[in-house]
Coordinates of C-alpha atoms (C1' of nucleotides) and ligand atoms in Angstrom, one line a residue:
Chain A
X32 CA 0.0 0.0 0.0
X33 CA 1.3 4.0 -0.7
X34 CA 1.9 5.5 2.6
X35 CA -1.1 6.8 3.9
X36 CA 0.3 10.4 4.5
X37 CA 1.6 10.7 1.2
X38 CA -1.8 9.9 -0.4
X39 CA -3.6 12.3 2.1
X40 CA -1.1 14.7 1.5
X41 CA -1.1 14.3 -2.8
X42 CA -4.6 14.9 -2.4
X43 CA -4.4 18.5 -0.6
X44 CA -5.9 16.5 2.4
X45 CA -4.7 17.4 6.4
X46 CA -3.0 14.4 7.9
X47 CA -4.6 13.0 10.7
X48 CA -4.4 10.0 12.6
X49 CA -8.0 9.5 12.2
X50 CA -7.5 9.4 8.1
X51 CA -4.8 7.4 8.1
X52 CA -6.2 5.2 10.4
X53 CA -9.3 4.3 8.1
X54 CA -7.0 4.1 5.3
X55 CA -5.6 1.6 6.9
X56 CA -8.1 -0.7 8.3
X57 CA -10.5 0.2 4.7
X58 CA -7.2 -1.6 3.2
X59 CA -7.6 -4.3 6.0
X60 CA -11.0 -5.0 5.3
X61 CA -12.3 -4.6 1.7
X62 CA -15.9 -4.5 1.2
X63 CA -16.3 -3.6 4.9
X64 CA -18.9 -1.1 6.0
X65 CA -18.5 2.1 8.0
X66 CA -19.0 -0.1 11.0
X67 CA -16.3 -2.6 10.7
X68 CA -14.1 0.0 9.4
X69 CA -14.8 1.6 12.5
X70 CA -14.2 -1.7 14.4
X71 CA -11.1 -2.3 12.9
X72 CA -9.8 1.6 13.9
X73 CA -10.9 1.4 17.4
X74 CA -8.1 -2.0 17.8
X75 CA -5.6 -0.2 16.1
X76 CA -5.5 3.4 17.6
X77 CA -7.9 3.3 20.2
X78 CA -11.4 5.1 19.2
X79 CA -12.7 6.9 17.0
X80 CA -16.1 9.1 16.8
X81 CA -19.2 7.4 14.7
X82 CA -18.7 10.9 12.7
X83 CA -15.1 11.0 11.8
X84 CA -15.0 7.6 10.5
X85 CA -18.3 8.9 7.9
X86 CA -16.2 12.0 7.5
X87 CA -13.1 10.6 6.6
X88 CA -14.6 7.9 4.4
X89 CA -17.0 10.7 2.5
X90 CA -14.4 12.6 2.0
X91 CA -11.5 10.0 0.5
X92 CA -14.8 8.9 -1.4
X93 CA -15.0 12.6 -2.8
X94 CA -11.4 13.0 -3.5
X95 CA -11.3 9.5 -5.5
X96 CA -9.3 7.9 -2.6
X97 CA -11.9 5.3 -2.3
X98 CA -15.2 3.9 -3.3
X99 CA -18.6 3.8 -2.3
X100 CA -20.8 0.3 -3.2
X101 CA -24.3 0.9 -2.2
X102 CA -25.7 -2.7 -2.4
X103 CA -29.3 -2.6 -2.2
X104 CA -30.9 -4.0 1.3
X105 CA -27.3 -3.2 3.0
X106 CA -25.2 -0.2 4.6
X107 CA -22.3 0.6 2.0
X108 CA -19.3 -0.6 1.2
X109 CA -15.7 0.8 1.4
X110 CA -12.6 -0.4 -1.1
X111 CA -9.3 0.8 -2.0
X112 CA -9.6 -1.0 -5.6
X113 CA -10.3 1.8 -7.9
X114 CA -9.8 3.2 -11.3
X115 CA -10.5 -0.1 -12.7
X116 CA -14.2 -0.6 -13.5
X117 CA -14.6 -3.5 -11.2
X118 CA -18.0 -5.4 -10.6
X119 CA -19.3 -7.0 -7.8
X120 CA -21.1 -10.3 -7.2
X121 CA -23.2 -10.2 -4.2
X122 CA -24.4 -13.4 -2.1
X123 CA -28.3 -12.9 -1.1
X124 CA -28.4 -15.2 1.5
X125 CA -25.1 -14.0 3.8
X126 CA -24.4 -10.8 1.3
X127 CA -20.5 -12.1 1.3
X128 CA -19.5 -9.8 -1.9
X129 CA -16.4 -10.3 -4.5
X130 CA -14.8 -8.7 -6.7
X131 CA -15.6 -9.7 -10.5
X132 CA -13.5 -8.1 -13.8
X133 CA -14.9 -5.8 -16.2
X134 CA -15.7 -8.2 -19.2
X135 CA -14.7 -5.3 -21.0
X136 CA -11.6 -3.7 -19.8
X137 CA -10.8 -0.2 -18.2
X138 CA -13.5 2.1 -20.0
X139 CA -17.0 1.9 -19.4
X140 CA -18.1 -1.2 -20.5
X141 CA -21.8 -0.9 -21.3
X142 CA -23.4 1.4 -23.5
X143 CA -27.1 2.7 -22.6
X144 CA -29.1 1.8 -25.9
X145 CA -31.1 5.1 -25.7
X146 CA -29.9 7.7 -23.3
X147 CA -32.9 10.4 -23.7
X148 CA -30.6 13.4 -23.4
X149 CA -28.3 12.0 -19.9
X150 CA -24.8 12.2 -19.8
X151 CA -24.2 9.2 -18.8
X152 CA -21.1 8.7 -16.2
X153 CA -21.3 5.5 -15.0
X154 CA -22.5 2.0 -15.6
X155 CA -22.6 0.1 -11.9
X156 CA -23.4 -3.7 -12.3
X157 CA -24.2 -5.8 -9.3
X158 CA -24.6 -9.3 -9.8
X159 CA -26.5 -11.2 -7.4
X160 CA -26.8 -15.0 -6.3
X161 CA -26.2 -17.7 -3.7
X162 CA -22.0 -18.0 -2.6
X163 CA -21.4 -21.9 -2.9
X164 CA -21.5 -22.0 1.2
X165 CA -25.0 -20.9 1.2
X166 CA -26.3 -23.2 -1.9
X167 CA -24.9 -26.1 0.0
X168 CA -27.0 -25.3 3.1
X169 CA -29.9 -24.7 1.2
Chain B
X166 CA -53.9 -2.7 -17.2
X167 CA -55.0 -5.9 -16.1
X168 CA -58.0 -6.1 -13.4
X169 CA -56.1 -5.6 -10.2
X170 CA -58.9 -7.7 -8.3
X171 CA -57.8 -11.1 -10.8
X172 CA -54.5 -10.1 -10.6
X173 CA -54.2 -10.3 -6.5
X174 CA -56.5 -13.6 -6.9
X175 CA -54.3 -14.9 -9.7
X176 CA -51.6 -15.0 -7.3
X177 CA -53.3 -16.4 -4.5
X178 CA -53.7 -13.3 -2.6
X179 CA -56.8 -12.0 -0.8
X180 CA -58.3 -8.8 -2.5
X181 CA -58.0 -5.6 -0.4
X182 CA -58.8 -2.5 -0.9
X183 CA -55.5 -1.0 0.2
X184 CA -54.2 -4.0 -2.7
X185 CA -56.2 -3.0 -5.1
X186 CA -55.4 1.1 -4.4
X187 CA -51.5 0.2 -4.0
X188 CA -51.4 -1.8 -7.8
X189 CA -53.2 1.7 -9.4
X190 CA -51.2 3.9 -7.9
X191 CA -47.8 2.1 -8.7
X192 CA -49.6 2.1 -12.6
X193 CA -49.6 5.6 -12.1
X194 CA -46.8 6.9 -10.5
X195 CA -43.3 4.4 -12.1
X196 CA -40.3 4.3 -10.3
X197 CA -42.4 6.1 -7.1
X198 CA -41.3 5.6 -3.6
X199 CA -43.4 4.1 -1.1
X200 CA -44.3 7.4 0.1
X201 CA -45.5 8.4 -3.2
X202 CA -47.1 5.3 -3.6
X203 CA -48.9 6.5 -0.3
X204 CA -50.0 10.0 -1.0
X205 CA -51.5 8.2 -4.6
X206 CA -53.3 5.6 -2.4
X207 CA -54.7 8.5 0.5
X208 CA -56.0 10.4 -2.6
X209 CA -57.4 7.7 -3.9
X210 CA -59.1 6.0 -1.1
X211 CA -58.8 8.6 1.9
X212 CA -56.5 6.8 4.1
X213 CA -54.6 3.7 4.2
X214 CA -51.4 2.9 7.3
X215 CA -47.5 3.0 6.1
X216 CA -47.6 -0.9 7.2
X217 CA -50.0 -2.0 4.8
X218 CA -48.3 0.0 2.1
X219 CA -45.2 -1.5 2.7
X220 CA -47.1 -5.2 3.1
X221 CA -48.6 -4.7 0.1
X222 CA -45.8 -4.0 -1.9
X223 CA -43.4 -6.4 -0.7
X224 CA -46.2 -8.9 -1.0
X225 CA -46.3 -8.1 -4.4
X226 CA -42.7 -8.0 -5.2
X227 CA -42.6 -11.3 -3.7
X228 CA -45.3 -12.4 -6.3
X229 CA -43.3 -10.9 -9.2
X230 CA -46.1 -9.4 -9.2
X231 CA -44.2 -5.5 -8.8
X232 CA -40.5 -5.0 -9.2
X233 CA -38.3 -2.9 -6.6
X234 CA -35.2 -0.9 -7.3
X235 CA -32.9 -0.1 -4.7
X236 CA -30.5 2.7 -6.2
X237 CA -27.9 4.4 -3.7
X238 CA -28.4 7.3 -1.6
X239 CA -32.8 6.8 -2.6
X240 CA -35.9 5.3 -0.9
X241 CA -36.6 2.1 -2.8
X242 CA -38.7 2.7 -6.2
X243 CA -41.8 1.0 -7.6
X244 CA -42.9 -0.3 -10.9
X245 CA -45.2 -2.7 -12.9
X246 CA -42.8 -3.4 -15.6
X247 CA -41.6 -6.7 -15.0
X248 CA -40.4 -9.6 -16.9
X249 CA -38.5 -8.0 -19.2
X250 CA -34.7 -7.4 -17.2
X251 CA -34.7 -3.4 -18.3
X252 CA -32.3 -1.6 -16.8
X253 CA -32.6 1.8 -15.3
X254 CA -30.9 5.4 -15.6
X255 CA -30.8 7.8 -12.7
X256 CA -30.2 11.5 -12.9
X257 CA -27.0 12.4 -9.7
X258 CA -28.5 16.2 -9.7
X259 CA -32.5 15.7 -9.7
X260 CA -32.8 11.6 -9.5
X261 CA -35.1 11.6 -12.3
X262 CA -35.0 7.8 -13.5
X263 CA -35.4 6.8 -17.0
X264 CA -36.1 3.1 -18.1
X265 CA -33.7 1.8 -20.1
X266 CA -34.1 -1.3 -22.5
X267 CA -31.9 -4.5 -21.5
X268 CA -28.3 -4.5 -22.6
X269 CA -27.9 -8.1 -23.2
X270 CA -26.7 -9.0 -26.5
X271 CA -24.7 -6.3 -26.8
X272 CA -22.3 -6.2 -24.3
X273 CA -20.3 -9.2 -22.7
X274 CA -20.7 -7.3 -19.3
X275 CA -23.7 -9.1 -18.4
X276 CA -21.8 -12.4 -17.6
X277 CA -19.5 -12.4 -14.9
X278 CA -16.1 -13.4 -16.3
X279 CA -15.1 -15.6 -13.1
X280 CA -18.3 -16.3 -11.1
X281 CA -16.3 -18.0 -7.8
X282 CA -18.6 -20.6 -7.8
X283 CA -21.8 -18.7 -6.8
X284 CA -25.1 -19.0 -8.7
X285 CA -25.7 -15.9 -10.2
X286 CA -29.5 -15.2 -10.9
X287 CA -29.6 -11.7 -11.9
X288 CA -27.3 -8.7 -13.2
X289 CA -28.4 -5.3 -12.6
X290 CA -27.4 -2.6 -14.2
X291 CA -27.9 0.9 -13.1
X292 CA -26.4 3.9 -15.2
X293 CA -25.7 7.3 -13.4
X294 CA -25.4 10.3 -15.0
X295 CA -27.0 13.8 -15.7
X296 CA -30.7 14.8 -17.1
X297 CA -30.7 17.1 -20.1
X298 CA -32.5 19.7 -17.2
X299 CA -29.7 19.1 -15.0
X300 CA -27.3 19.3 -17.4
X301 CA -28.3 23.0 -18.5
X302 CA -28.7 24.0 -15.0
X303 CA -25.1 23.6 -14.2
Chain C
dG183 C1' -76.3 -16.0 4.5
dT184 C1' -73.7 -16.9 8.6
dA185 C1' -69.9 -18.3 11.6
dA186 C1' -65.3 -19.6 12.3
dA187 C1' -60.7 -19.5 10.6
dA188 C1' -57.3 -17.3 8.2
dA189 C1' -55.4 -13.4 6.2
dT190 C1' -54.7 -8.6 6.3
dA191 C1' -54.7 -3.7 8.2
dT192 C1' -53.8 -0.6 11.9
dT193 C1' -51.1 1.6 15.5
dG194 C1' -47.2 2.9 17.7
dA195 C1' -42.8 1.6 19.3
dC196 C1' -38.4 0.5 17.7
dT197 C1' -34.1 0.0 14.6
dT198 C1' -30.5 1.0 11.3
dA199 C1' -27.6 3.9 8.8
dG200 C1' -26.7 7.5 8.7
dT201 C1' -26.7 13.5 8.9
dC202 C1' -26.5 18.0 11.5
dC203 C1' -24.6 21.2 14.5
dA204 C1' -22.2 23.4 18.3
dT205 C1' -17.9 22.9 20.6
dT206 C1' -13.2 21.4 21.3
dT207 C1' -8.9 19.8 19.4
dT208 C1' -5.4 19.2 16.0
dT209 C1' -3.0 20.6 11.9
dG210 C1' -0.3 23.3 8.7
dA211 C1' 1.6 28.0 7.6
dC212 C1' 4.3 31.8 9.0
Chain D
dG269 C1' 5.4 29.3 19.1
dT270 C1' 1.2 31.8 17.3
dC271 C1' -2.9 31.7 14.9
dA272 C1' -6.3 30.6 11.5
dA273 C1' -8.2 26.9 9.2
dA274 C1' -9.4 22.3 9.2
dA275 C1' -10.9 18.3 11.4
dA276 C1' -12.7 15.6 15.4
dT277 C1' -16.0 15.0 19.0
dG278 C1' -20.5 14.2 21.2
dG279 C1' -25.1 14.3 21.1
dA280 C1' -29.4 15.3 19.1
dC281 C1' -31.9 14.4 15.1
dT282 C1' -33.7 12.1 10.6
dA283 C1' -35.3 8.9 6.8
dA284 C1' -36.7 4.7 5.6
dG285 C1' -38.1 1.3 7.0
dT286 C1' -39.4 -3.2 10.5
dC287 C1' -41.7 -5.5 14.5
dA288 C1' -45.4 -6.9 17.2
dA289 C1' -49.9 -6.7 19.5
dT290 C1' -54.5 -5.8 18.4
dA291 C1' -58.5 -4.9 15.4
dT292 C1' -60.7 -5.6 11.1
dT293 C1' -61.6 -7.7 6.8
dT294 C1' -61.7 -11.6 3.7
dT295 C1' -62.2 -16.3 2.7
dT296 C1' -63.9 -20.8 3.4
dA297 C1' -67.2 -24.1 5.1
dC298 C1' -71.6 -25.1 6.1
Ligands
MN657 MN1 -14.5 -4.4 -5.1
MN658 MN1 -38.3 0.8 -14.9
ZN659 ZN1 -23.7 -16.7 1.0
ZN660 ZN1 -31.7 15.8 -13.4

DNA sequence: GTAAAAATATTGACTTAGTCCATTTTTGAC
DNA sequence: GTCAAAAATGGACTAAGTCAATATTTTTAC
């Protein structure tokens, strides 16, 4: 991983031990929500406030740092994978969640077939199913 | 549109009033939230509880009866197009949401490229972007 | 048509995933 | 080191639902 200080710092953002901190643990757990990137803070430096964590986490968001997943039916997600147009395949039954290539490549890989005037930014795929552990129990 | 009272019975569900009221006003108000559904229904029938809105259309969700779309940062969203996988497009500024016939076919995005042994059952595809209103607002 | 059983609706408390805001603390620039 | 700007804290507040007990309506059986 970059130094945490130096990407804070690259992106014109203060250094704090609170940023640096969810840097840290959002690297530690990918796909985690605010929550466990809270979790994972607290055993590292101690605590943190419910606020800072959405702060810092909004605002890497913002500066491209990170990004958001919004999976329907669950609080969202935090990665460090970026800039790569990646996809995610989402369990239904435990929501475990994994990462899945772009068919396509790096550019936007889907076209809308009529766009009725949008500029279109961004095509987000979710894929959702049953994880093998759940389709055994089933 | 198909008699709502056959259509509850055709699924083997008991005809309400509040049913019937909740399958006109989704006809009437697409991609409406479950509060708009609401205010449709209360002008519609005077009065009906934010339970037995919410029943009623995950009932009929459940049925396949009524589809639900769950985009980021928005209230889930209503409609009675079903059965034929079209995708969606959602303005960032205003949240004006466009349907948006089904990619498949043209892109190879639609099928995971490494599925980790899950059982994928559906891909859903939601493009973001900027309404034409929006667009020369900014 | 009526009565009992089953399904549904109502009400109001409760929950989750956040946001807002006033105050305190930390950071970066000089 | 001083000071202004930025960030963190704590606590109240909100939106979008869910839960559970009770009341009402609908269906089924006669
Ligand atoms: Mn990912
Ligand atoms: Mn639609
Ligand atoms: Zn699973
Ligand atoms: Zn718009």
């Amino acid at each position: 991983m970059t130094d945490p200080g130096s990407l804070l710092r690259d992106h014109g953002l203060s250094v704090t031990a609170q940023r640096i901190a969810v840097l840290r643990a959002v690297a530690a757990c990918p796909h985690g929500t605010a929550d466990d990137i809270a979790e994972s803070v607290k055993s590292e430096i101690g605590s943190i406030s419910k606020q800072a964590v959405y702060n810092a986490l909004g605002t890497l968001v913002e500066k491209g740092v990170l990004r958001r997943i919004q999976p329907a039916g669950s609080p969202a997600l935090f990665e460090n994978r970026i800039g790569d147009n990646h996809h995610h395949l989402i369990c239904r039954a435990c929501g475990k969640t994994v990462d899945i290539d772009c068919a396509v490549g790096k550019t936007p890989c889907l076209h809308a077939s009529h766009h009725h005037g949008f500029h279109i930014e961004e095509a987000e795929v979710i894929y959702w199913g049953t994880c093998p552990e759940c389709r055994t129990q089933a």
